[in-house]
Structures are given as structure tokens and as C-alpha cells.
mmCIF file of C-alpha atoms in Angstrom:
data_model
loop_
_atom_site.group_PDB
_atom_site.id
_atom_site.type_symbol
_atom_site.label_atom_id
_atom_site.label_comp_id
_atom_site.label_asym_id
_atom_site.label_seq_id
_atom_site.Cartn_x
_atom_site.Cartn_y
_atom_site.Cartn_z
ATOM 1 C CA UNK A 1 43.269 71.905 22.459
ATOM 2 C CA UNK A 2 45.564 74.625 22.358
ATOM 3 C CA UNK A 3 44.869 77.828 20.938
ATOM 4 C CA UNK A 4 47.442 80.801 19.726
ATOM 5 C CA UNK A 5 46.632 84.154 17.933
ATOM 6 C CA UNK A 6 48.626 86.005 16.212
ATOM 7 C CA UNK A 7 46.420 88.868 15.099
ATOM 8 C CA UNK A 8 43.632 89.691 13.358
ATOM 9 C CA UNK A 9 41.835 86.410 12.191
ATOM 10 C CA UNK A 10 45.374 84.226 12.540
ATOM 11 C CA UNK A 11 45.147 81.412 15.160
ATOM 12 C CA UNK A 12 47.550 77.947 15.304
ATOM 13 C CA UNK A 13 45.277 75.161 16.802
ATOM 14 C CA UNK A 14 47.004 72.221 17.963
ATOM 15 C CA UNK A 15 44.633 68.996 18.916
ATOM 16 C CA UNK A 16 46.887 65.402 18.598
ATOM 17 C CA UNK A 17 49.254 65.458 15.823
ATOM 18 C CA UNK A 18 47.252 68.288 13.579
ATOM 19 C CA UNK A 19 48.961 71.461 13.739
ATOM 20 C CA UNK A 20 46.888 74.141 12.082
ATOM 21 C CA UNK A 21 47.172 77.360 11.366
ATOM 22 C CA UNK A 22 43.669 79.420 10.498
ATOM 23 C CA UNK A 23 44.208 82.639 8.058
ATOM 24 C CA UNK A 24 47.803 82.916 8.702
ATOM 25 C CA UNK A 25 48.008 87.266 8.333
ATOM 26 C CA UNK A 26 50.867 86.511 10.411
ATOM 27 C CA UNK A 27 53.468 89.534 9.606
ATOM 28 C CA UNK A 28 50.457 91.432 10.284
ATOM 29 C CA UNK A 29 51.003 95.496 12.112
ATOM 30 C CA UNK A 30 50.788 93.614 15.332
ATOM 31 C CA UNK A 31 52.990 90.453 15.539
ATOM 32 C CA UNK A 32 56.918 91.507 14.541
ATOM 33 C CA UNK A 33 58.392 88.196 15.126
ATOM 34 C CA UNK A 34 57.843 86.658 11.121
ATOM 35 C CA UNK A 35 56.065 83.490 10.426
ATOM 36 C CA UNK A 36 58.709 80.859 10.651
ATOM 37 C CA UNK A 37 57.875 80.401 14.492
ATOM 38 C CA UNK A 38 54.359 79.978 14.082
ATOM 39 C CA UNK A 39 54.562 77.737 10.893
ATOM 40 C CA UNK A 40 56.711 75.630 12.972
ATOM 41 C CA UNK A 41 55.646 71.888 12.112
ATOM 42 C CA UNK A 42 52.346 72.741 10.985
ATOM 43 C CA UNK A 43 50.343 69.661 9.080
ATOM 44 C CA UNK A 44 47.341 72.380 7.603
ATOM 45 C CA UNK A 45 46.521 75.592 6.533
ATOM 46 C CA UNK A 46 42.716 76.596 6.289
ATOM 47 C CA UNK A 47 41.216 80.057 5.005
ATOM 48 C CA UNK A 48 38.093 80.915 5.361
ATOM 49 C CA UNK A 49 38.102 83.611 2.418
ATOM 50 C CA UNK A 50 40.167 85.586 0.168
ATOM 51 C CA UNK A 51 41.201 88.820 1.692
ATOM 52 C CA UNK A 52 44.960 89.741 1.807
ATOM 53 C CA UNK A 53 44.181 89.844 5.411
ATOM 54 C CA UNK A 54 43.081 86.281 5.551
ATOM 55 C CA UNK A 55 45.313 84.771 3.338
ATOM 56 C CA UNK A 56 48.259 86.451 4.213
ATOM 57 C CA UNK A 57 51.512 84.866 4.432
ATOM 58 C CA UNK A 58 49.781 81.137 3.336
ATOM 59 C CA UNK A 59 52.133 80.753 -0.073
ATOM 60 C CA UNK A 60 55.060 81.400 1.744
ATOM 61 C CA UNK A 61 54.059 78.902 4.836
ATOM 62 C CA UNK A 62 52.599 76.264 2.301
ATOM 63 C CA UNK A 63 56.010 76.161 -0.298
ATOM 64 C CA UNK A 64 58.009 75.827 3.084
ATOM 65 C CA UNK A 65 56.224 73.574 5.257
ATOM 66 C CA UNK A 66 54.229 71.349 2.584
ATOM 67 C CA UNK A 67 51.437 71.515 4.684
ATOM 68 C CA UNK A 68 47.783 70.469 3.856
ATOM 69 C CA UNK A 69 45.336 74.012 2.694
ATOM 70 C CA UNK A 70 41.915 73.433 3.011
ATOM 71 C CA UNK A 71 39.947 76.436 1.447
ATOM 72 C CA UNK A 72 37.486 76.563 -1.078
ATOM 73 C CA UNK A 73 38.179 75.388 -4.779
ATOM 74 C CA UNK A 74 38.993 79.235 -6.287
ATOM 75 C CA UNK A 75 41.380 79.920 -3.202
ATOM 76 C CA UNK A 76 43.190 76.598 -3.925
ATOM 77 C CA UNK A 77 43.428 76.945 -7.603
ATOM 78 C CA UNK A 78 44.960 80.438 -7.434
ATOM 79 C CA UNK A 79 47.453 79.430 -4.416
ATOM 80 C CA UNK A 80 48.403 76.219 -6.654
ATOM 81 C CA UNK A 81 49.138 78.882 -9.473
ATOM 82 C CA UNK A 82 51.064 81.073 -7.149
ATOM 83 C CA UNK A 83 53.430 78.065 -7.015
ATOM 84 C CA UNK A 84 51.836 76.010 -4.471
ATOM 85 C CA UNK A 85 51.832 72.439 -5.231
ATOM 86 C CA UNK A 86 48.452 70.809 -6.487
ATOM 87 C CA UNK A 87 49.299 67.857 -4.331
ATOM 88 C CA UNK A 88 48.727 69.751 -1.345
ATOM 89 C CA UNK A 89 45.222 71.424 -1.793
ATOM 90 C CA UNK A 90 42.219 69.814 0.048
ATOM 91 C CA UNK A 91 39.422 72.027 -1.697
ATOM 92 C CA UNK A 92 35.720 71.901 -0.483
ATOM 93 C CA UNK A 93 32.734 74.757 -0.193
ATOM 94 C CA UNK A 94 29.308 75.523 1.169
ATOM 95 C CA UNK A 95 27.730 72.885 3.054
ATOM 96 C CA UNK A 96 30.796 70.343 1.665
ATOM 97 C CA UNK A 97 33.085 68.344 4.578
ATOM 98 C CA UNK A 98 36.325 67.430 4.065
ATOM 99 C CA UNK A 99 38.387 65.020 5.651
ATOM 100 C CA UNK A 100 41.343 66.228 6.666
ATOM 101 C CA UNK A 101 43.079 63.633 8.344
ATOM 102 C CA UNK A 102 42.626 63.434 12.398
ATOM 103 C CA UNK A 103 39.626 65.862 11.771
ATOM 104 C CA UNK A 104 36.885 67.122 9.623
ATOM 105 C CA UNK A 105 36.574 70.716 8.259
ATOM 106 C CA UNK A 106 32.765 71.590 7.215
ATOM 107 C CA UNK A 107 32.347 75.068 4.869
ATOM 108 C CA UNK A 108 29.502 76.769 6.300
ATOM 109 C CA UNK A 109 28.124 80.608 5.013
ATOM 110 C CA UNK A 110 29.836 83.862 6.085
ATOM 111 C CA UNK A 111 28.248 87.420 4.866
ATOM 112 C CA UNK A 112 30.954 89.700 3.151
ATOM 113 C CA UNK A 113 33.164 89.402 0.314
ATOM 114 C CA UNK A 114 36.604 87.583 -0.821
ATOM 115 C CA UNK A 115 39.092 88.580 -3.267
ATOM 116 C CA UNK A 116 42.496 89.076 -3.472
ATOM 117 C CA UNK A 117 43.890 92.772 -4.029
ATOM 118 C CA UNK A 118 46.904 93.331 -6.216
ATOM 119 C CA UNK A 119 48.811 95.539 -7.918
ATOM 120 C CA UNK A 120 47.303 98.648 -9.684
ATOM 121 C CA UNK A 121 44.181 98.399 -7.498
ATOM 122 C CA UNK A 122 42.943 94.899 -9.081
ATOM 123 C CA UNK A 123 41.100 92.385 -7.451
ATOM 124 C CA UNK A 124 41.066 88.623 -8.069
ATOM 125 C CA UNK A 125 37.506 86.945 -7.053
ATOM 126 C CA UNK A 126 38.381 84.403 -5.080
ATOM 127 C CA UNK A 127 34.816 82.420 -3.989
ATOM 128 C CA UNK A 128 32.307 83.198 -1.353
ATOM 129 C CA UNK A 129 33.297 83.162 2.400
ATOM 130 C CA UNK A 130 32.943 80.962 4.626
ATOM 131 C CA UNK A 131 32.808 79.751 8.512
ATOM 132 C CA UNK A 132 35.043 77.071 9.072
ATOM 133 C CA UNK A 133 33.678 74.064 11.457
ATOM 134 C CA UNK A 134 36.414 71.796 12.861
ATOM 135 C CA UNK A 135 35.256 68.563 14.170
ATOM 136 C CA UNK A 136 37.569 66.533 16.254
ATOM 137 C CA UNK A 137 37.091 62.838 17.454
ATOM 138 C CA UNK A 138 38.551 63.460 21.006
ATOM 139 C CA UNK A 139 38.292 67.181 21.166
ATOM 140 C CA UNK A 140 35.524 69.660 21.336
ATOM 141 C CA UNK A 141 34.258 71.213 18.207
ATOM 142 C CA UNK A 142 35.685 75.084 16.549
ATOM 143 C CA UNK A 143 33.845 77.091 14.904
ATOM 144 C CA UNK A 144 36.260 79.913 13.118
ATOM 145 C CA UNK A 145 33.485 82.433 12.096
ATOM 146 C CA UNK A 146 35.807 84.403 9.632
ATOM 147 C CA UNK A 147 34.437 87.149 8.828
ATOM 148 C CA UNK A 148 30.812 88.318 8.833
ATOM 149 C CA UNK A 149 28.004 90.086 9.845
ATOM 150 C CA UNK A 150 25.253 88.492 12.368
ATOM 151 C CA UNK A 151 22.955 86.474 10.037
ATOM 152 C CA UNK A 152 19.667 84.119 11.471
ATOM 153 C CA UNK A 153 21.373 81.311 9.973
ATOM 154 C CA UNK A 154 23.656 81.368 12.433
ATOM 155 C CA UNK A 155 21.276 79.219 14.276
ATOM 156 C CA UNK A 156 21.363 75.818 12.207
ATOM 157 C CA UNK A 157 24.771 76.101 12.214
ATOM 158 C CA UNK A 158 24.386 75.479 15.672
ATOM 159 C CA UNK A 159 21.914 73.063 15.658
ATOM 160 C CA UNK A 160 23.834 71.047 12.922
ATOM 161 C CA UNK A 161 27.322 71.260 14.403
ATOM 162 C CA UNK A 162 26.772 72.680 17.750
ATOM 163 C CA UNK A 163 29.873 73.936 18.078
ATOM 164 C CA UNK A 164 31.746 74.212 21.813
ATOM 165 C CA UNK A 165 34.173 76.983 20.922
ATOM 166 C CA UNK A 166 33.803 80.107 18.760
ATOM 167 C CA UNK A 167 36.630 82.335 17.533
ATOM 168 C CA UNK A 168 34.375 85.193 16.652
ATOM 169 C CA UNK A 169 34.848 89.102 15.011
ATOM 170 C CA UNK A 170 33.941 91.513 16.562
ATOM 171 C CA UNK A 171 35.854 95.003 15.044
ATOM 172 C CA UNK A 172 33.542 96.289 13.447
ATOM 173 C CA UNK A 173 33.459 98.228 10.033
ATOM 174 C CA UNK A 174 34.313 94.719 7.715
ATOM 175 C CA UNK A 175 32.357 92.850 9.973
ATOM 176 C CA UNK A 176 29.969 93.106 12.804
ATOM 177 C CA UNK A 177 30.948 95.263 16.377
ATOM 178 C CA UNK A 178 31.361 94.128 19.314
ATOM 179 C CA UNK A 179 27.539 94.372 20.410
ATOM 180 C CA UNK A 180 26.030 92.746 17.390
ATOM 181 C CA UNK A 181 28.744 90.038 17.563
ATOM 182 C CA UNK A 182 27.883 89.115 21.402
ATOM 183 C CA UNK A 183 24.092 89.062 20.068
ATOM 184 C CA UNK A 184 24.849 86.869 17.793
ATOM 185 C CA UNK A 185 27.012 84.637 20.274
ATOM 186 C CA UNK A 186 23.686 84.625 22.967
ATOM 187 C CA UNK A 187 21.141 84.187 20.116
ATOM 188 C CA UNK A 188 21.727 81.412 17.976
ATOM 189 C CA UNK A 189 24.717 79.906 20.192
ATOM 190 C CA UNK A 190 25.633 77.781 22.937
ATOM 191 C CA UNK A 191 29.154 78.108 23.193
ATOM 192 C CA UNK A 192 31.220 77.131 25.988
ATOM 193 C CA UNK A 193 34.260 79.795 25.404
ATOM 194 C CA UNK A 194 34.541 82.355 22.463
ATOM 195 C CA UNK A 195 37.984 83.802 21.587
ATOM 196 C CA UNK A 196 37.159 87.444 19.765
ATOM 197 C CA UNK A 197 39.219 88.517 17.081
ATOM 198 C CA UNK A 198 39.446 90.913 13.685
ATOM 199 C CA UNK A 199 40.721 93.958 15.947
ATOM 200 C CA UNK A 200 42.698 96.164 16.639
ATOM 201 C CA UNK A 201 45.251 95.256 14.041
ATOM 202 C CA UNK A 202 44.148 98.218 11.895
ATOM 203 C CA UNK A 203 43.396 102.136 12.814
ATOM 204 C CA UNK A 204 39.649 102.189 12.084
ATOM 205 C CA UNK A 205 38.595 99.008 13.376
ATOM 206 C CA UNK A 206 37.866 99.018 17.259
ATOM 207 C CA UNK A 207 41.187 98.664 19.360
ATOM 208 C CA UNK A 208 39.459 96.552 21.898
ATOM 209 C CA UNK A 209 36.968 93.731 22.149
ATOM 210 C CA UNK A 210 35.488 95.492 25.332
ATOM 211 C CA UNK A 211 31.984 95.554 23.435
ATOM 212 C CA UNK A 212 31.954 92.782 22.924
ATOM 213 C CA UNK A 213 33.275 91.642 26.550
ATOM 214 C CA UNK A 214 30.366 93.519 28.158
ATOM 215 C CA UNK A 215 28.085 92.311 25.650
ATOM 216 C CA UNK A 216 28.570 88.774 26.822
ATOM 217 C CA UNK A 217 28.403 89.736 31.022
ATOM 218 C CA UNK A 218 26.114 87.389 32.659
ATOM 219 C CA UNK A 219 26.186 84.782 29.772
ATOM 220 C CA UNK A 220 28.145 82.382 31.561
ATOM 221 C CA UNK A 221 30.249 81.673 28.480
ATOM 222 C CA UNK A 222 33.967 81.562 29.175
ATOM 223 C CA UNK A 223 35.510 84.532 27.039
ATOM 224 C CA UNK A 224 39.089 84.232 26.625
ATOM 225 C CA UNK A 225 41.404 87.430 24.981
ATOM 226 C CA UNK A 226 44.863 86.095 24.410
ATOM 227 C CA UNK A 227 48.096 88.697 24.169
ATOM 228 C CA UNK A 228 49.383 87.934 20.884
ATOM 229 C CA UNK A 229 51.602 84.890 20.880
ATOM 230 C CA UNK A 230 50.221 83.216 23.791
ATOM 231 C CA UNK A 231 48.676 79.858 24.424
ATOM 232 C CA UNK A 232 45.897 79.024 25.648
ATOM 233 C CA UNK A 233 44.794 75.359 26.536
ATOM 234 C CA UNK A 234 41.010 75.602 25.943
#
């Protein structure tokens, strides 16, 4: 599995022919380079919510690319009204698993919110968040918290999916610090490695993930803090 991040919550995961990119902010304060790079031959894009953040440059990626978006059914709908083709859109929610072609995506619960912001200080509601769960045949399993707060029912996730790899938050502000995040990881986890993410991207959330980093000392889990644009092979 290979694993790139572009920023805040935006990661391309590459496992077999699925190219994937996962809330693709990708012209985000931190990565200068556009979006055409990382969109490169990708096969799916998934959100896990509705933020501007999170959904960032997904209409332009999905009219270019035709790529597969997996995201719940009011994220689809208003991305297919955007201009998106209705073709495209693999639409599930809470507890739901879609197939996805070469993998599985499972909708499991996130605490915060999810709308889009637009002009005039409107908001579009755009479903409840979620966790993404990616299940591979011949790959270890992802879980893509998105974003949220620590919440006990962190631990069936883990007992239904028991996922190897967690791409976690830990900014603070919009969603759980560093400290509370590597709780969470220890608690109700047994992850293998955990990629942090959701900082720095913006002034008033944390500019490191060093809470987090000495949060998890002595765990034994693998923490890995890409630069932006690099790949890791996890």
C-alpha cells in the first residue's frame, strides 16, 4: 500500500489497480503544486463529510478524471448537481458497505458536523460524518477517521473491522488534540501504524502532531508523519 498526503485530511492510497484519493483539499495553504499531479489516474474519490476542507477540489478532480466518489447519498446528490455525472456516484452511509471494485468501503460514525459553506455565509447540510473503513483482499485494512472527537464507540469499530492502519486527527479545535487522539488510538485500537493528520494547514489548529507523537511513546505502534507529497509504502 502506498500512502501520500497532501495536507490536511487529503491522502492518495494506491493498493493494485485502485487509485484513491481521500478528501482531496488538495490546493490547500500547504501544497502549491495544483491537483492535476495528484489526480493523476485516479479510479475513486471518497469523502468522509462535507466541509469545504474535505471536499475540496473533488468536482474539479471527478469532471476530469471520471473517477468513482464514494460518499454518503447528500454529498453525492449535491456533487452530481454541481455537474458531476450521476453515473459516477457510489453512495452509501452509516453502517452501509459498498463495493467499490478491488475493495470495500464501510461508513462508520464520526462526531462533528458536515456542510458545505458558500457564498453570503450559507451553508448546505450535507449528511452526517463519517469514518471511512477500506477493506482490501490482499492488503491490510484503513481506517480514515475524518474528522472527530474520541467517542467509546470507537471500540466496535475495532472489534468489527479491526483495522491495521489509522490515518487519524489530531489538531485540535474541529476535532480532538493530539493527547485525546493518541488516547483514543491506545484505548479502543490495535493499530499497527497511524498516519496523523488535520494540522497545521490552518493558523489556530496545532502546527505539529508532537502531542500526539509523545502521546503514543511506548505503544509500539509504528507512527509515520509524511512531508507533504511524499510516499510512503506502509
Amino acid at each position: 500500500m502506498k500512502i501520500t498526503w497532501y495536507g490536511q485530511s487529503a491522502f492518495r492510497v494506491e493498493v493494485g489497480k485502485a487509485k484513491i484519493l481521500i478528501d482531496p483539499f488538495i490546493q490547500n495553504p500547504l501544497w502549491k503544486n495544483g491537483w492535476e499531479g495528484p489526480a493523476e489516474g485516479v479510479t475513486h474519490v471518497l469523502l468522509t463529510h462535507g466541509h469545504n476542507d474535505h471536499i475540496g477540489d473533488s468536482l474539479a478532480i471527478l469532471k476530469k478524471t471520471g473517477a468513482q466518489l464514494v460518499a454518503n447519498f447528500e454529498i453525492c446528490m449535491y456533487l452530481v448537481g454541481q455537474g458531476v455525472n450521476g453515473d459516477q456516484i457510489n453512495p452509501g452511509n452509516h453502517g452501509g458497505t459498498v463495493d467499490c471494485g478491488g475493495f470495500t468501503t464501510t461508513f462508520v460514525n464520526a462526531l462533528h458536523s458536515s456542510s458545505y459553506a458558500g457564498e453570503g455565509g450559507t451553508n448546505t447540510y450535507l449528511g452526517n460524518p463519517a469514518g471511512l473503513i477500506l477493506h482490501f483482499p490482499d492488503d491490510r485494512t484503513l481506517y480514515h477517521m475524518g474528522d472527530t472527537d474520541i467517542f467509546s464507540d470507537m471500540a466496535l469499530i475495532n472489534e468489527l473491522h479491526e483495522p491495521q492502519i489509522g490515518i487519524v486527527p489530531v489538531g485540535d479545535r474541529f476535532t480532538m488534540g493530539g493527547a485525546v487522539a493518541a488516547l483514543a488510538c491506545r484505548r479502543f485500537f490495535n493499530f499497527e501504524t497511524v498516519i496523523p493528520c488535520h494540522y497545521k494547514t490552518f493558523p489556530m489548529l496545532d502546527q505539529t502532531p508532537d502531542k500526539f507523537i509523545a502521546g503514543m511513546e511506548g505503544s509500539g505502534v509504528e507512527i509515520v508523519v509524511p512531508n507533504l507529497g511524499e510516499t510512503k509504502e506502509i
